[in-house]
XYZ file of C-alpha atoms in Angstrom:
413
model
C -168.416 101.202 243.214
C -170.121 101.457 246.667
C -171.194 104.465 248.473
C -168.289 103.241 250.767
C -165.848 103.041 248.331
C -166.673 106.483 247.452
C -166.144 108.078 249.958
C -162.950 106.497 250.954
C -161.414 107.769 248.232
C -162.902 111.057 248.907
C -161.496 111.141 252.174
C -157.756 109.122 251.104
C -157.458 111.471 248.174
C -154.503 113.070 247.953
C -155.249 116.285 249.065
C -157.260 115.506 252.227
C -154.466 113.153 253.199
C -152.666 115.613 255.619
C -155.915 116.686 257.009
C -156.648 112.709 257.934
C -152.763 112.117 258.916
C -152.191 115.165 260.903
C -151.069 113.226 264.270
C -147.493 111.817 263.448
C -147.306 108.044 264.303
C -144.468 107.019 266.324
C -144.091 103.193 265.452
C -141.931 102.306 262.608
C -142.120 102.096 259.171
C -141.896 98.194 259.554
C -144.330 98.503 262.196
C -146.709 100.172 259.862
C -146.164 97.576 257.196
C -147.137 94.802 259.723
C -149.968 96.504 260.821
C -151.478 96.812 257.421
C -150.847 93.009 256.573
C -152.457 92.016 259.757
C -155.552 92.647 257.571
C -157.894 95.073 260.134
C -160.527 96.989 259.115
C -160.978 98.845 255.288
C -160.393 102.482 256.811
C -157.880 101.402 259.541
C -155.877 100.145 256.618
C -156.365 102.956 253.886
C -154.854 105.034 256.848
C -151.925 102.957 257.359
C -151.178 102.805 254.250
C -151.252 106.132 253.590
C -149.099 106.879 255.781
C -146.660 104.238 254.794
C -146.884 105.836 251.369
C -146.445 108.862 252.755
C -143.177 107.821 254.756
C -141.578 106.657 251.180
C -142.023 109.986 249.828
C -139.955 111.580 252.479
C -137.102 109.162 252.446
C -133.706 109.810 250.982
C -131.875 107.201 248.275
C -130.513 105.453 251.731
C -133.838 105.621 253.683
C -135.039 104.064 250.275
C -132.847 101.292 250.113
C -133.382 99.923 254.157
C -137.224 100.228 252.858
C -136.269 97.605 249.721
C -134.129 96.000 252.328
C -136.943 95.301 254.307
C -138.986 94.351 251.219
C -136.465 91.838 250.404
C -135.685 90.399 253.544
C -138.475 90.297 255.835
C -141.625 89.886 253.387
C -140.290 86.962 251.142
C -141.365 83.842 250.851
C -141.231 81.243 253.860
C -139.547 78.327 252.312
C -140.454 76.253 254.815
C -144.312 76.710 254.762
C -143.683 76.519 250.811
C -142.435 72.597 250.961
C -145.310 71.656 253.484
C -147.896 73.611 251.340
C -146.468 71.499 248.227
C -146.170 68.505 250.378
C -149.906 68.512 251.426
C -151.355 69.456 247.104
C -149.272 66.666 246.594
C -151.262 63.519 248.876
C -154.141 65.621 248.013
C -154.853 68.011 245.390
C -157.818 70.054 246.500
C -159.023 73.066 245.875
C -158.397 74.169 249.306
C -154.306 72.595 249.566
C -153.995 74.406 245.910
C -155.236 77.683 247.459
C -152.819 76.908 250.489
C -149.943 76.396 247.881
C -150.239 79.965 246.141
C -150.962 81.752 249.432
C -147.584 80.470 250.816
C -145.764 80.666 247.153
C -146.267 84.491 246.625
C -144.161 86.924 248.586
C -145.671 89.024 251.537
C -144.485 91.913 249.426
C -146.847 91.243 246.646
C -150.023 91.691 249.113
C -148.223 94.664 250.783
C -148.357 96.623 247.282
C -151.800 95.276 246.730
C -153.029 97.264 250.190
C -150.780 100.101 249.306
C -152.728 100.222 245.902
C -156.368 100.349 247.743
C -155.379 104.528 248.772
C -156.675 106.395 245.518
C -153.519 107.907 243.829
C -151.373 105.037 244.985
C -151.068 103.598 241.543
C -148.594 106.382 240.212
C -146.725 105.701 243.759
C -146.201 102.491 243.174
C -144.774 102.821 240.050
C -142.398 105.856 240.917
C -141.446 102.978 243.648
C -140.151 100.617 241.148
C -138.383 103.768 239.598
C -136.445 103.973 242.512
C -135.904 100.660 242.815
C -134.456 100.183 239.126
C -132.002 103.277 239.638
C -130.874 102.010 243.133
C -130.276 98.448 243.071
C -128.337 96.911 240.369
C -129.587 93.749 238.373
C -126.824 91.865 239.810
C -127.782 92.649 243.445
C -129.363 90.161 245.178
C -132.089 92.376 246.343
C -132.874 92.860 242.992
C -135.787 89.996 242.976
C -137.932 91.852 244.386
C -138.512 93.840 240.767
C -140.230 90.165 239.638
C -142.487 90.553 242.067
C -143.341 94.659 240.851
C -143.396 93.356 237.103
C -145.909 90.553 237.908
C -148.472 92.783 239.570
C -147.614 95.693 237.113
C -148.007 93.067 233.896
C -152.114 92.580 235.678
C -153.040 96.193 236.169
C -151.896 97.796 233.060
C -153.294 94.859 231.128
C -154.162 95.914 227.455
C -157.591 95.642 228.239
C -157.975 98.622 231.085
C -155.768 101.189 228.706
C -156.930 103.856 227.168
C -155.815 105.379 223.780
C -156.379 108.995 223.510
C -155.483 111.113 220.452
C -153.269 114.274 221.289
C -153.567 117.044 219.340
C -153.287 121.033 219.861
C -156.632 120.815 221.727
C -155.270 118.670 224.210
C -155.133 119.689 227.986
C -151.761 121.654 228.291
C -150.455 119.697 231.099
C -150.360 116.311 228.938
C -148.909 118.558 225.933
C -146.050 119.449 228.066
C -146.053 115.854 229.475
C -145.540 115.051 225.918
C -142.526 117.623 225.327
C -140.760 116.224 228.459
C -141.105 112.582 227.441
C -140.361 112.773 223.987
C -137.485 110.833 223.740
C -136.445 110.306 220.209
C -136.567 113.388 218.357
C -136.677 116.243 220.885
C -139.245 118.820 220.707
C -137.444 122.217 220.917
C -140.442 124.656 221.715
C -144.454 124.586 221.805
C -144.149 125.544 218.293
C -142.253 122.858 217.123
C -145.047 120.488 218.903
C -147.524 122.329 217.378
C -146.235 121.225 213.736
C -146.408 117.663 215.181
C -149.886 117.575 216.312
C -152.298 120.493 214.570
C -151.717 119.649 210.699
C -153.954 117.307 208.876
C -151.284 114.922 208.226
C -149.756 114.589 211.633
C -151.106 112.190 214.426
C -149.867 111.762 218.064
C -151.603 108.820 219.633
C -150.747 107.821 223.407
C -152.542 104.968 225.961
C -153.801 106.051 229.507
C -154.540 103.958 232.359
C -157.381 105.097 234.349
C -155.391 105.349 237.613
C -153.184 107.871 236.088
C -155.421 109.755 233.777
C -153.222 112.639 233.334
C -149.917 110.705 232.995
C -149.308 109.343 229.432
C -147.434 105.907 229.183
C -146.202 105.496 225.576
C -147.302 107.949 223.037
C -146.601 107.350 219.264
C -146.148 109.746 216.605
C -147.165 109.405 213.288
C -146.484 111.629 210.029
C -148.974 110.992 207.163
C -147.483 111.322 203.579
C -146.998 110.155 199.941
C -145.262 107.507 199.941
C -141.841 106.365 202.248
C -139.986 108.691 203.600
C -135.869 108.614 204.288
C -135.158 111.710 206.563
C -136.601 112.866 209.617
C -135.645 116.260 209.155
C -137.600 116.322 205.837
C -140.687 115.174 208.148
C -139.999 117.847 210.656
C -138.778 120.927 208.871
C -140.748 123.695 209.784
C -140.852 124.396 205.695
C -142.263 121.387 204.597
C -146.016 122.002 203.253
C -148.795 120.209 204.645
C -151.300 118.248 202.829
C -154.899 116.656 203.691
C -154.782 113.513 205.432
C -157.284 111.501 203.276
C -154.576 112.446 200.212
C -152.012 110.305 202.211
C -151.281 106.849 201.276
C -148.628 105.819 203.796
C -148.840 106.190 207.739
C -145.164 106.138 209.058
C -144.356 105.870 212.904
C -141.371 108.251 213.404
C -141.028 108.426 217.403
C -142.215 105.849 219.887
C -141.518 107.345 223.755
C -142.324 105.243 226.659
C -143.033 107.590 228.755
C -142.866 106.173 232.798
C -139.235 104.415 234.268
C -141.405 102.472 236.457
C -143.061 100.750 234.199
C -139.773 99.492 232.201
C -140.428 96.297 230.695
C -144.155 96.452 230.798
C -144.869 96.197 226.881
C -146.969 98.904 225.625
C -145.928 99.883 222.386
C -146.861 96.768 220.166
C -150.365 97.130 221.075
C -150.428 100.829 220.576
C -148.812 100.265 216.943
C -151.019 97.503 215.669
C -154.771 99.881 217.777
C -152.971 102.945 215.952
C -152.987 101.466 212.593
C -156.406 99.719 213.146
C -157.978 103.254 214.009
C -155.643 105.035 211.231
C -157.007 102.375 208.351
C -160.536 102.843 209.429
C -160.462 106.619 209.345
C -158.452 107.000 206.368
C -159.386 104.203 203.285
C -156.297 105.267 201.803
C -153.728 104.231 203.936
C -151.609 101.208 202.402
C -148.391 101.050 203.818
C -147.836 101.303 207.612
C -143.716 101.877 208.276
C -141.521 103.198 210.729
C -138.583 105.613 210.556
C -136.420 104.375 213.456
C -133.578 105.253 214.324
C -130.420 102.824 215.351
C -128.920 103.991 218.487
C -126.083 101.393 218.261
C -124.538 101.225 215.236
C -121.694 103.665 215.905
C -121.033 101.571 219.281
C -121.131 98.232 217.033
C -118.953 99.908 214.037
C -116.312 100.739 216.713
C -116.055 97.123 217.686
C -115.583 95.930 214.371
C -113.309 98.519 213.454
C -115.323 100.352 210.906
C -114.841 104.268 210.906
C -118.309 105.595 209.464
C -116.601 109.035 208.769
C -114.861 107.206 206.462
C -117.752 105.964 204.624
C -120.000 106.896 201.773
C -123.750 106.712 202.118
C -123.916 103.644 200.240
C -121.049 102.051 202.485
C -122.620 102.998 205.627
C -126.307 101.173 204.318
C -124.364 98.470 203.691
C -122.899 99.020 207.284
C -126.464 99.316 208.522
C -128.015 96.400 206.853
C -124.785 94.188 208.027
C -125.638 95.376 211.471
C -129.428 94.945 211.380
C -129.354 91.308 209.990
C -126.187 89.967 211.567
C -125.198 91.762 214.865
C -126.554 89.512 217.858
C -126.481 89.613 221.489
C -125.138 86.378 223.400
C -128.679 85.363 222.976
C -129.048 84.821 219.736
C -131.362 87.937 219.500
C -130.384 90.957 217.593
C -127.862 94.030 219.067
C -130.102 96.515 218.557
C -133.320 96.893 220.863
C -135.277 99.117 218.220
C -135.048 96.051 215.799
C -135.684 93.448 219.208
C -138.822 95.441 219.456
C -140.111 95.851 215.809
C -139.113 92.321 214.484
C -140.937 91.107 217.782
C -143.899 93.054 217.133
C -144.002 91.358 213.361
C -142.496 94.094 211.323
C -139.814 93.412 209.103
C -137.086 95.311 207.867
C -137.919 97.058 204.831
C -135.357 100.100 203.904
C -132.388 101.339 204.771
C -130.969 104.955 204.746
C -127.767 106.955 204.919
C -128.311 110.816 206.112
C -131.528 110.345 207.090
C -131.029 111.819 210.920
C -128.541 114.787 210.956
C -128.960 115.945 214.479
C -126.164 115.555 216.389
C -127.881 112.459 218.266
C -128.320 110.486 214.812
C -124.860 111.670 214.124
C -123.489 110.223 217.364
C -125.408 107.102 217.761
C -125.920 105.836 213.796
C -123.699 108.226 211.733
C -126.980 110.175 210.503
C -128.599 106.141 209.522
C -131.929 105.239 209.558
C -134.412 102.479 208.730
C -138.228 101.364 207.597
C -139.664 98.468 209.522
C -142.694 97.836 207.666
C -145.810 96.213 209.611
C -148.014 94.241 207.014
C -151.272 92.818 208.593
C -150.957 89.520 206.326
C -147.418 88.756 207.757
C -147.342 90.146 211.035
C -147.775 86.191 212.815
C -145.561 84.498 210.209
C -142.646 87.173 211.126
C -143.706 87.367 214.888
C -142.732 83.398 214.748
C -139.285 83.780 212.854
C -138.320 85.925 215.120
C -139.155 84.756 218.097
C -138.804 80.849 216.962
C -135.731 80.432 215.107
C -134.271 84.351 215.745
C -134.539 85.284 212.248
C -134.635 88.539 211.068
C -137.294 88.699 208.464
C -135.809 91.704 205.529
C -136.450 92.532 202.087
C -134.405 91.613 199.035
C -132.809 95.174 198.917
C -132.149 94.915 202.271
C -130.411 91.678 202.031
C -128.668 92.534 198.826
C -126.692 94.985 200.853
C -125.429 92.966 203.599
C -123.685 91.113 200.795
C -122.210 94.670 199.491
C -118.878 95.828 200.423
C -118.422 98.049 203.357
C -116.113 100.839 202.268
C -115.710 104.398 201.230
């Protein structure tokens, strides 16, 4: 970085922000926006778009939307400079009539977030942005292109390559511990104690990726219990009762909560390469470990039971596997891919479905959204491509015998 560079983003920091913005500009917000794409000077532009940044913050849900309405309608794509662009590649297919093609091709908005991103601290901005713009514009709104254009510069600058994976453990600076407690969003952590029991023994892991633009804001964390064998409750792996053991004793690393952690980075895939770096790091550290699985839960059955009629209260647990196992092998979207987007996301990653279980979540969550059901996804290194292409080729869902024995059992009480 150059001594410029430096201190530019000494000055544009957050905190010295007000000092450099004290003056209140009377042009527009739009005005401000085409000032900074008129491409002037480094600082001239780091203080514009600040204070374009700045403006956002301030704005209500309808001061939001005109600012997306300007977004989409004013800093599109000029069709007409498109076709001659294309039109001139096409006679003659230059590097410089390429260049002209993808300069008129991409969206004014695009380079607008780029500039916005050049004021240190924008990154988390930007993505708070998209936040906004996912809970105020419906995907059936027209406006709603304009989230391509945040997922393709999002998908480049939180690459797998510039993310960080941090262990978290009792050490850990308190403001990411309590990050963790807010975005846990699988099994909720009731107190510092109960995170404590999750991170501080031997046998427990908590494992979550950074991005250096937002070093203190996690954006998927996994947690990981370390034990004999595979387990078939979550309450057995989180009673405050339950004895600890030494990690190296452990044969069996199971992945019990996956959180993504940041709305405005929906759709932005994170947790398959945390799994398979998690697992990497785990197997190095720990010789012992044989069997990587999951403990998932399956937030839809009770909604998919319901449509088919099936009342799980009036099943026993080994009607309700059979339930499950019918559900998790045979329940698909219009798509072809499954109903459930736990099993979308593990079968994608490779994993197959290993185990199912009946009274495996009690808390009134699992009772609501799977009638207490649970199930393994087991990640094998040797068959992780083989089931990534089943899946993703010919929609299959890769399970084990026992698993597909009990689709073929009857479903009743």
């Amino acid at each position: 970085m150059s001594l410029l560079s430096d201190v530019l983003a000494t000055l544009f920091s957050r905190t010295n922000r007000n000092r450099l913005l004290a003056g209140p500009d009377a042009r527009s917000t739009e005005a401000l926006i085409a000032d900074l794409l008129s491409g002037r000077g480094e600082i001239s532009g780091m203080t514009t778009a600040a204070q374009i940044l700045d403006r956002y913050d301030e704005l209500d849900d309808a001061g939001k939307l005109a600012f997306f309405d300007h977004l989409a309608g004013d800093l599109g794509i000029d069709t007409d400079a498109v076709r001659s662009a294309l039109d001139a590649f096409e006679m003659e297919q230059s590097q410089s009539t390429y260049g002209a093609f993808l300069r008129a091709a991409e969206p004014r908005r695009q380079e607008l977030a780029r500039r916005l991103n050049r004021v240190p601290g924008a990154t988390p901005q930007l993505v708070a942005m998209r936040a906004d713009l996912l809970r105020l514009i419906p995907r059936t709104d027209p406006r709603a292109r304009i989230d391509l254009d945040f997922q393709h510069l999002f998908a480049s600058w939180f690459n797998r390559g510039f993310l960080v994976l941090r262990r978290i453990n009792w050490e850990s600076p308190a403001h990411i511990l309590e990050r963790i407690i807010a975005y846990e969003a699988v099994h909720a952590i009731d107190s510092w104690e109960d995170l404590r029991r999750r991170v501080e023994p031997s046998d427990r892991r908590c494992f979550a990726f950074f991005h250096p633009a937002m070093p203190d804001e996690p954006l998927v964390f996994v947690e990981v219990a370390l034990t004999k064998g595979i387990p078939n409750s979550v309450q057995g792996l989180l009673t405050d009762t339950r004895a600890s053991m030494e990690a190296i004793e452990a044969d069996t690393a199971v992945f019990y909560s996956i959180s993504n952690c940041q709305a405005g980075l929906a759709g932005i895939s994170f947790g398959n390469s945390l799994i398979k770096q998690v697992a990497e790091d785990l197997s190095a550290e720990l010789p012992n470990l044989k069997t990587f699985v999951t403990l998932s839960p399956i937030p839809t059955l009770t909604r998919w039971m319901a449509e088919q009629g099936i009342d799980p209260n009036g099943l026993d647990d080994d009607g309700l596997k059979a339930a499950a196992a019918q559900f998790l092998l045979t329940a698909k979207r219009e798509d072809g891919m499954p109903y459930d987007p736990v099993a979308r996301f593990h079968l994608g990653n490779g994993a197959y479905v290993h185990a199912v279980h009946a009274g495996a979540d009690m808390s009134s969550k699992g009772l609501s959204e799977s009638a207490g059901a649970m199930v393994n996804y087991r990640y094998e290194a040797e068959s992780f491509a083989e089931n990534h292409e089943r899946f993703v080729g010919q929609k299959e869902v890769v399970a084990s015998k026992a698993v597909r024995a009990l689709v073929k059992a009857p479903v009743a009480a």
